XYZ file of C-alpha atoms in Angstrom:
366
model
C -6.217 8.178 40.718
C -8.243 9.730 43.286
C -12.531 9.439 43.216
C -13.565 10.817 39.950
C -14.868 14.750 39.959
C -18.417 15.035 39.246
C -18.664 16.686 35.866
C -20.241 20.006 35.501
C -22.275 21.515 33.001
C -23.009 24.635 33.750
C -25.429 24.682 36.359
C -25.473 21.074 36.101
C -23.989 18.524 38.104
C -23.552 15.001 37.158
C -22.273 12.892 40.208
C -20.366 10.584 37.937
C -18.761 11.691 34.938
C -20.110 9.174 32.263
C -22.265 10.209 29.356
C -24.060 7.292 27.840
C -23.596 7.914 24.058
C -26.983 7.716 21.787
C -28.392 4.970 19.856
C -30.628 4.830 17.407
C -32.946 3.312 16.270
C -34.694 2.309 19.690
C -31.229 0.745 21.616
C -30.831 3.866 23.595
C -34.329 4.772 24.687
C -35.939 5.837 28.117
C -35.066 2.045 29.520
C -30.992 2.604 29.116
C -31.214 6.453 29.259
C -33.688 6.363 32.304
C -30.925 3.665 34.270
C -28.032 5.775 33.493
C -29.160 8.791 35.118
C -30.538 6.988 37.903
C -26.925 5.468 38.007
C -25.430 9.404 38.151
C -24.715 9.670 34.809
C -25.404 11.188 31.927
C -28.991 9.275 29.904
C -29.311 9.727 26.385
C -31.832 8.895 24.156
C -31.500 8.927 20.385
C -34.504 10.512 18.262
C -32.882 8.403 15.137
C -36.340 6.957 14.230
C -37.459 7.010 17.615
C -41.083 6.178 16.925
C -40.555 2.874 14.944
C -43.048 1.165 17.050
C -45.999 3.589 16.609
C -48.676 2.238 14.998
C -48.525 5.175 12.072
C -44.669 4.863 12.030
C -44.836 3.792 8.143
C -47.357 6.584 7.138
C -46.318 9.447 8.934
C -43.165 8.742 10.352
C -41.804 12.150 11.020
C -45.268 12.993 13.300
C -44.643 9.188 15.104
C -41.309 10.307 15.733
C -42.234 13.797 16.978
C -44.939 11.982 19.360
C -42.323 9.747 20.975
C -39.930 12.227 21.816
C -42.084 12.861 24.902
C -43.240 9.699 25.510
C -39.824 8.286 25.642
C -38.409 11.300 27.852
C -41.545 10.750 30.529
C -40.800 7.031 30.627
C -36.674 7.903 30.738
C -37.970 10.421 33.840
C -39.882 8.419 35.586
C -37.270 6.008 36.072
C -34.755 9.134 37.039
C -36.969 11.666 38.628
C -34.034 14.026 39.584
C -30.794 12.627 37.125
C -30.142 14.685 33.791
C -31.694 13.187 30.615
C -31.000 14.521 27.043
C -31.760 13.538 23.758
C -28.911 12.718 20.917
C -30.295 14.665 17.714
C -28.518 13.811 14.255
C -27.866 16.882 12.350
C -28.133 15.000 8.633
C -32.359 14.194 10.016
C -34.817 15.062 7.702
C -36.469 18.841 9.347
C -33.668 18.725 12.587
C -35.432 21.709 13.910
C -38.670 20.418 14.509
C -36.961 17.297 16.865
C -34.740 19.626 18.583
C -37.659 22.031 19.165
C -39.611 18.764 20.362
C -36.665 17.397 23.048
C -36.777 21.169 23.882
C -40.568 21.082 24.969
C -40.350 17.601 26.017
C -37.974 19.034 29.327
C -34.432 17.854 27.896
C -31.264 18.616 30.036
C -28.784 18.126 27.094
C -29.200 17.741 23.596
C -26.048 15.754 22.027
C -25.555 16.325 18.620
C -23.569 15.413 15.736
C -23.481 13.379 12.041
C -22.839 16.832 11.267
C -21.944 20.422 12.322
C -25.111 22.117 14.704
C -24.443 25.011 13.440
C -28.005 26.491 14.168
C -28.632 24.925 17.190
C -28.790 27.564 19.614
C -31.164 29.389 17.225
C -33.607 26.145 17.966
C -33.646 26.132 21.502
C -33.036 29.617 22.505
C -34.541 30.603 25.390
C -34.724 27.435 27.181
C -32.290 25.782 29.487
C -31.592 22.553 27.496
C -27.745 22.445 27.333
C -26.451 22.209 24.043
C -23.083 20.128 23.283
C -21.938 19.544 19.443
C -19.861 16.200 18.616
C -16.696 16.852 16.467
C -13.699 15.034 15.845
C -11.045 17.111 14.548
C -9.688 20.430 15.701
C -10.982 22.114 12.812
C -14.405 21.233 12.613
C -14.180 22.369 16.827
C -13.458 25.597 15.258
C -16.102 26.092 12.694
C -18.627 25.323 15.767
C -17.546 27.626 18.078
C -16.654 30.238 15.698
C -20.204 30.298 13.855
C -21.695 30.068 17.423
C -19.630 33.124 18.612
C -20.533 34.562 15.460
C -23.940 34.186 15.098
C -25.351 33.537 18.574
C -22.560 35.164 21.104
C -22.064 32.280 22.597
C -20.223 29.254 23.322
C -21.046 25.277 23.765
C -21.978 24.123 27.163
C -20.276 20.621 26.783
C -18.133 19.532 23.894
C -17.817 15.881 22.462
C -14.681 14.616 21.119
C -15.800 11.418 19.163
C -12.683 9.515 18.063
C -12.120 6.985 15.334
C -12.911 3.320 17.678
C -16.984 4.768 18.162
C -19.470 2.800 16.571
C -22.095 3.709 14.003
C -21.670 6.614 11.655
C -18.109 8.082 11.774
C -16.943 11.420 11.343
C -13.783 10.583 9.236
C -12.741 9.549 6.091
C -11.655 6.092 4.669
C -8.508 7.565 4.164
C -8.841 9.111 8.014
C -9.464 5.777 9.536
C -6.621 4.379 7.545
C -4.165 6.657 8.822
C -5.361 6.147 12.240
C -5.112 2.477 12.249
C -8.908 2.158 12.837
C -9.929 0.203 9.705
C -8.420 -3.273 10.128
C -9.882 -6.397 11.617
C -7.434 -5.820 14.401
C -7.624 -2.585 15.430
C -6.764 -2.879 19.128
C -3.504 -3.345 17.655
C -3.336 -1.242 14.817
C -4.734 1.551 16.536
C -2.270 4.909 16.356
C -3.996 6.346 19.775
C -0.711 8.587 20.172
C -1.753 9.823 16.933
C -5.178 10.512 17.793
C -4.419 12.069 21.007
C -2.562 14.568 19.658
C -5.912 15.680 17.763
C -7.564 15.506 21.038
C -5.052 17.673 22.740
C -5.450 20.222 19.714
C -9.625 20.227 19.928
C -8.777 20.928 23.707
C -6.639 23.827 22.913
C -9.525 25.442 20.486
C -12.091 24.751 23.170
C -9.544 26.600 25.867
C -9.464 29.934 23.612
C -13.223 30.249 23.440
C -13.617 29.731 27.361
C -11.117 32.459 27.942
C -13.238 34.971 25.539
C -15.843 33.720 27.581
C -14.586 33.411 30.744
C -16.271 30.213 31.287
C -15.755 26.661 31.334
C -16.403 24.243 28.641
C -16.053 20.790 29.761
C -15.303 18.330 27.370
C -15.723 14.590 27.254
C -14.076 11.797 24.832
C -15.793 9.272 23.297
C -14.835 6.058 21.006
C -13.397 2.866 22.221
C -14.027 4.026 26.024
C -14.980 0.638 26.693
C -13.135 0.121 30.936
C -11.940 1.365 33.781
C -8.288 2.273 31.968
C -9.754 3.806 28.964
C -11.628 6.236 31.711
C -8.694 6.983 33.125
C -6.381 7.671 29.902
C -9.229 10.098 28.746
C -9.384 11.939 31.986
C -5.886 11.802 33.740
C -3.775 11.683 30.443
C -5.922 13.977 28.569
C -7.466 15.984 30.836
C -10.891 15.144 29.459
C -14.095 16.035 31.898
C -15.785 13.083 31.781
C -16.073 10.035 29.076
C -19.294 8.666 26.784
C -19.234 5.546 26.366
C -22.040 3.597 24.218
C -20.841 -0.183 22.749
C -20.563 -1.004 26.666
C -23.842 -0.404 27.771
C -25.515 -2.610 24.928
C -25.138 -5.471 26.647
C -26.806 -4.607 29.862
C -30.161 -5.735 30.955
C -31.620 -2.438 30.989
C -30.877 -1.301 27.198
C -33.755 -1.107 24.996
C -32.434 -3.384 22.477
C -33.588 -6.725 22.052
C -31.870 -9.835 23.282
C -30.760 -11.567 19.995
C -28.925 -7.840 19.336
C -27.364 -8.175 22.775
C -26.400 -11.450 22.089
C -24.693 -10.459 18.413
C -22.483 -8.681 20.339
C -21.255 -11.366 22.903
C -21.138 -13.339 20.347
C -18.947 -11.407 17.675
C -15.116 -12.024 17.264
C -12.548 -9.435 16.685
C -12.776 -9.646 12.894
C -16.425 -10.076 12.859
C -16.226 -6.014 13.195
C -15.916 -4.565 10.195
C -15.995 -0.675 8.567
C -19.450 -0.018 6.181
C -20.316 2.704 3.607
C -23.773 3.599 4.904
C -26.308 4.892 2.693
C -26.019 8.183 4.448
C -22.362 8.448 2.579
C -20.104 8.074 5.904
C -18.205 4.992 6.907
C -19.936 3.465 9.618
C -18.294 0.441 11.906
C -21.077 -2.897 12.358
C -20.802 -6.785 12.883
C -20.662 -8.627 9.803
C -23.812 -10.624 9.079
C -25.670 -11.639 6.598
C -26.956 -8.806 5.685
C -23.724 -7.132 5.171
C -22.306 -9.737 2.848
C -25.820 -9.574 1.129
C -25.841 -5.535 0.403
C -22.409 -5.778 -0.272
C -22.843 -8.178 -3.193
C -26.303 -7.023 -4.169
C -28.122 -3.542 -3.320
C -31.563 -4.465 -1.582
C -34.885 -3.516 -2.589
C -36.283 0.002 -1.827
C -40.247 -0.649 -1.418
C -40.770 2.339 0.758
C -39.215 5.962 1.960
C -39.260 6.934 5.720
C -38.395 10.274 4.848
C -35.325 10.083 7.680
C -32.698 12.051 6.560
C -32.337 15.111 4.430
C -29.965 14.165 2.002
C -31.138 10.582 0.528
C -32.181 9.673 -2.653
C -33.266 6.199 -2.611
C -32.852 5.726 -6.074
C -28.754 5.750 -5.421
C -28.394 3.993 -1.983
C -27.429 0.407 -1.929
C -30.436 -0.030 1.011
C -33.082 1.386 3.636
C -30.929 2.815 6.633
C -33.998 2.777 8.561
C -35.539 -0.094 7.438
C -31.769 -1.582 8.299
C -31.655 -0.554 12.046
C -35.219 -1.043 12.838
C -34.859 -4.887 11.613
C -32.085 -4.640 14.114
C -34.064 -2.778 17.034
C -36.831 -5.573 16.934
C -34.260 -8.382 16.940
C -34.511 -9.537 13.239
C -30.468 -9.920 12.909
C -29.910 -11.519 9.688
C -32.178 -8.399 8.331
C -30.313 -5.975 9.958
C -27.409 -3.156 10.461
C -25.744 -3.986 13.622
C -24.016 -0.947 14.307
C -21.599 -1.294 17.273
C -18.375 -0.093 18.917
C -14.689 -1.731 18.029
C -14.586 -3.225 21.431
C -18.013 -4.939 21.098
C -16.022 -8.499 20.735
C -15.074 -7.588 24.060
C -18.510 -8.445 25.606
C -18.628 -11.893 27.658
C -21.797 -11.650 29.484
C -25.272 -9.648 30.346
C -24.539 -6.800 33.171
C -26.399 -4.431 34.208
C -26.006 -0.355 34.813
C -25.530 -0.093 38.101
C -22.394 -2.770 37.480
C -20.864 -1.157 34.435
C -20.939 2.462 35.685
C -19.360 1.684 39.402
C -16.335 -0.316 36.895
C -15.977 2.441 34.717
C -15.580 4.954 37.586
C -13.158 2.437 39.706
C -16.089 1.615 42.599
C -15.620 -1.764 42.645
């Protein structure tokens, strides 16, 4: 394989064709997001709960969260004063339109966004020149997006995301999905149906082709889940004919990610069958390292003393514990408190790296 193309988004370049995926709460911030861009890449930083560490975070979450938007994109530009920097936006967050409207104003290049369909995105940020890329994972669901944005808005995605079933954190499939795919054993590098898979990606491909010829335009898109090395990169571009990659579990363990070390560490740590599939509160299955926490929900739902208010569908009265109060535990490096959401190559980490290192492997530099 020859040097990688830069990948284009509209009138964006990106010298090196590597989206770092979002993470929330507070593992992809303006540290990781700010290094990746600076690397050539894509930086992302996750609004999931993004103000955990303001001092009115408790009380008025949604306004902390609001307020660090910016702060977190300033920091994440300093660092890259001329790479692109975006924001990862869940669709399922409690009043989505006021943090898109926020990483709109704060200067964002991209806005990521999936854990459901953005179907009124482009309503939210029209008339700026944030670039607006929807996650899906099956051909139909690529569909309803582009459809409803044709529809509605007369126009198309400027990057699309085709998260597979290996990603880490919420999923956008089934039990029974997983199952069939192979990706809900404790050994899913072998269990894993990619042929399977691919054919889904090759299908999402074809939908995203018929919308740039109505538009006469080009749509890049990029595949994420399980992109973990330099093969993976290459499978998802030269077998595939994917644009680029995004790629999250790998950049974890590098010294510039915001999380803390002990979360770092669960991950060089963790064995194969320490990584496990979850029912999340939010309702989706969601892939994590087994801990205590885990087996502790598992057996026993965990006191609800308090509501963050972070997602529009939750009643805590019926979930078996605090999502947010879950992740943040995790984010300030209490890990037998926490939801250590991860990748299903995670067990695959051996050793601190750094940006710089990862993104010259992924694109074959070195």
């Amino acid at each position: 394989m020859n040097k990688d193309q830069p990948l284009v988004i509209g009138d964006l370049t990106v010298k090196r064709p590597v989206v770092q995926g979002g993470m929330g709460v507070g593992i992809s911030l303006s540290s990781l997001a700010g290094a990746v861009a600076k690397a050539g890449g894509v930086g992302i930083i996750s609004t999931a709960q993004i103000g955990f560490r303001e001092e009115d975070f408790v009380k008025h979450p949604q306004e902390a969260n609001l307020r660090a938007i910016g702060k977190e994109f300033r920091k994440a530009r300093e660092i890259s004063p001329d790479g692109v920097l975006g924001f990862n936006i869940m669709v399922a967050t409690r009043d989505y339109e006021l943090y898109v409207r926020e990483a709109v104003k704060a200067g964002a290049d991209i806005i990521i966004s999936g854990a459901g369909l953005p179907v009124d995105l482009p309503a939210y940020a029209k008339g700026s020149r944030t670039k607006l890329a929807p996650i899906v994972s099956s051909a139909k669901s690529a569909r309803v997006i582009c459809r409803l944005w044709d529809r509605k808005y007369k126009r198309v995605p400027d990057l699309v995301v085709i998260e597979g079933p290996l990603a880490g954190g919420h999923l956008g499939f089934s039990r029974e999905e997983l199952h069939q795919y192979g990706a809900d054993t404790e050994d899913v590098p072998a269990t894993y149906k990619r042929d399977l898979y691919d054919q889904e990606i090759r299908s999402i491909m074809a939908v995203v082709q018929e919308f740039e010829k109505k538009y006469s335009t080009k749509i890049p898109v990029v595949i994420a889940g399980g992109i973990y090395d330099r093969q993976d990169v290459i499978h998802a571009m030269d077998d595939l004919g994917a644009d680029g990659v995004q790629v999250a579990t790998r950049f974890v363990t590098t010294e510039e990610c915001d999380a803390p070390m002990a979360y770092k560490q669960a991950y060089i740590n963790a064995r194969k069958e320490d990584i496990v599939i979850t029912k999340s509160p939010v309702g989706m299955p969601g892939r994590a390292i087994k801990n205590p926490f885990l087996d502790q929900v598992t057996d026993q739902p965990a006191k609800i003393s308090w509501c963050y208010q972070c997602l529009e569908h939750c009643n805590p009265a019926n979930i078996p514990y605090c999502i947010t109060k879950a992740l943040v535990n995790a984010a300030i490096g209490n890990e037998d408190e926490a939801l250590l959401f991860c990748g299903s190559n995670a067990y695959r980490a051996e050793k601190i790296e750094t940006v710089p290192a990862v993104m010259a492997e992924l694109c074959g530099e070195n």
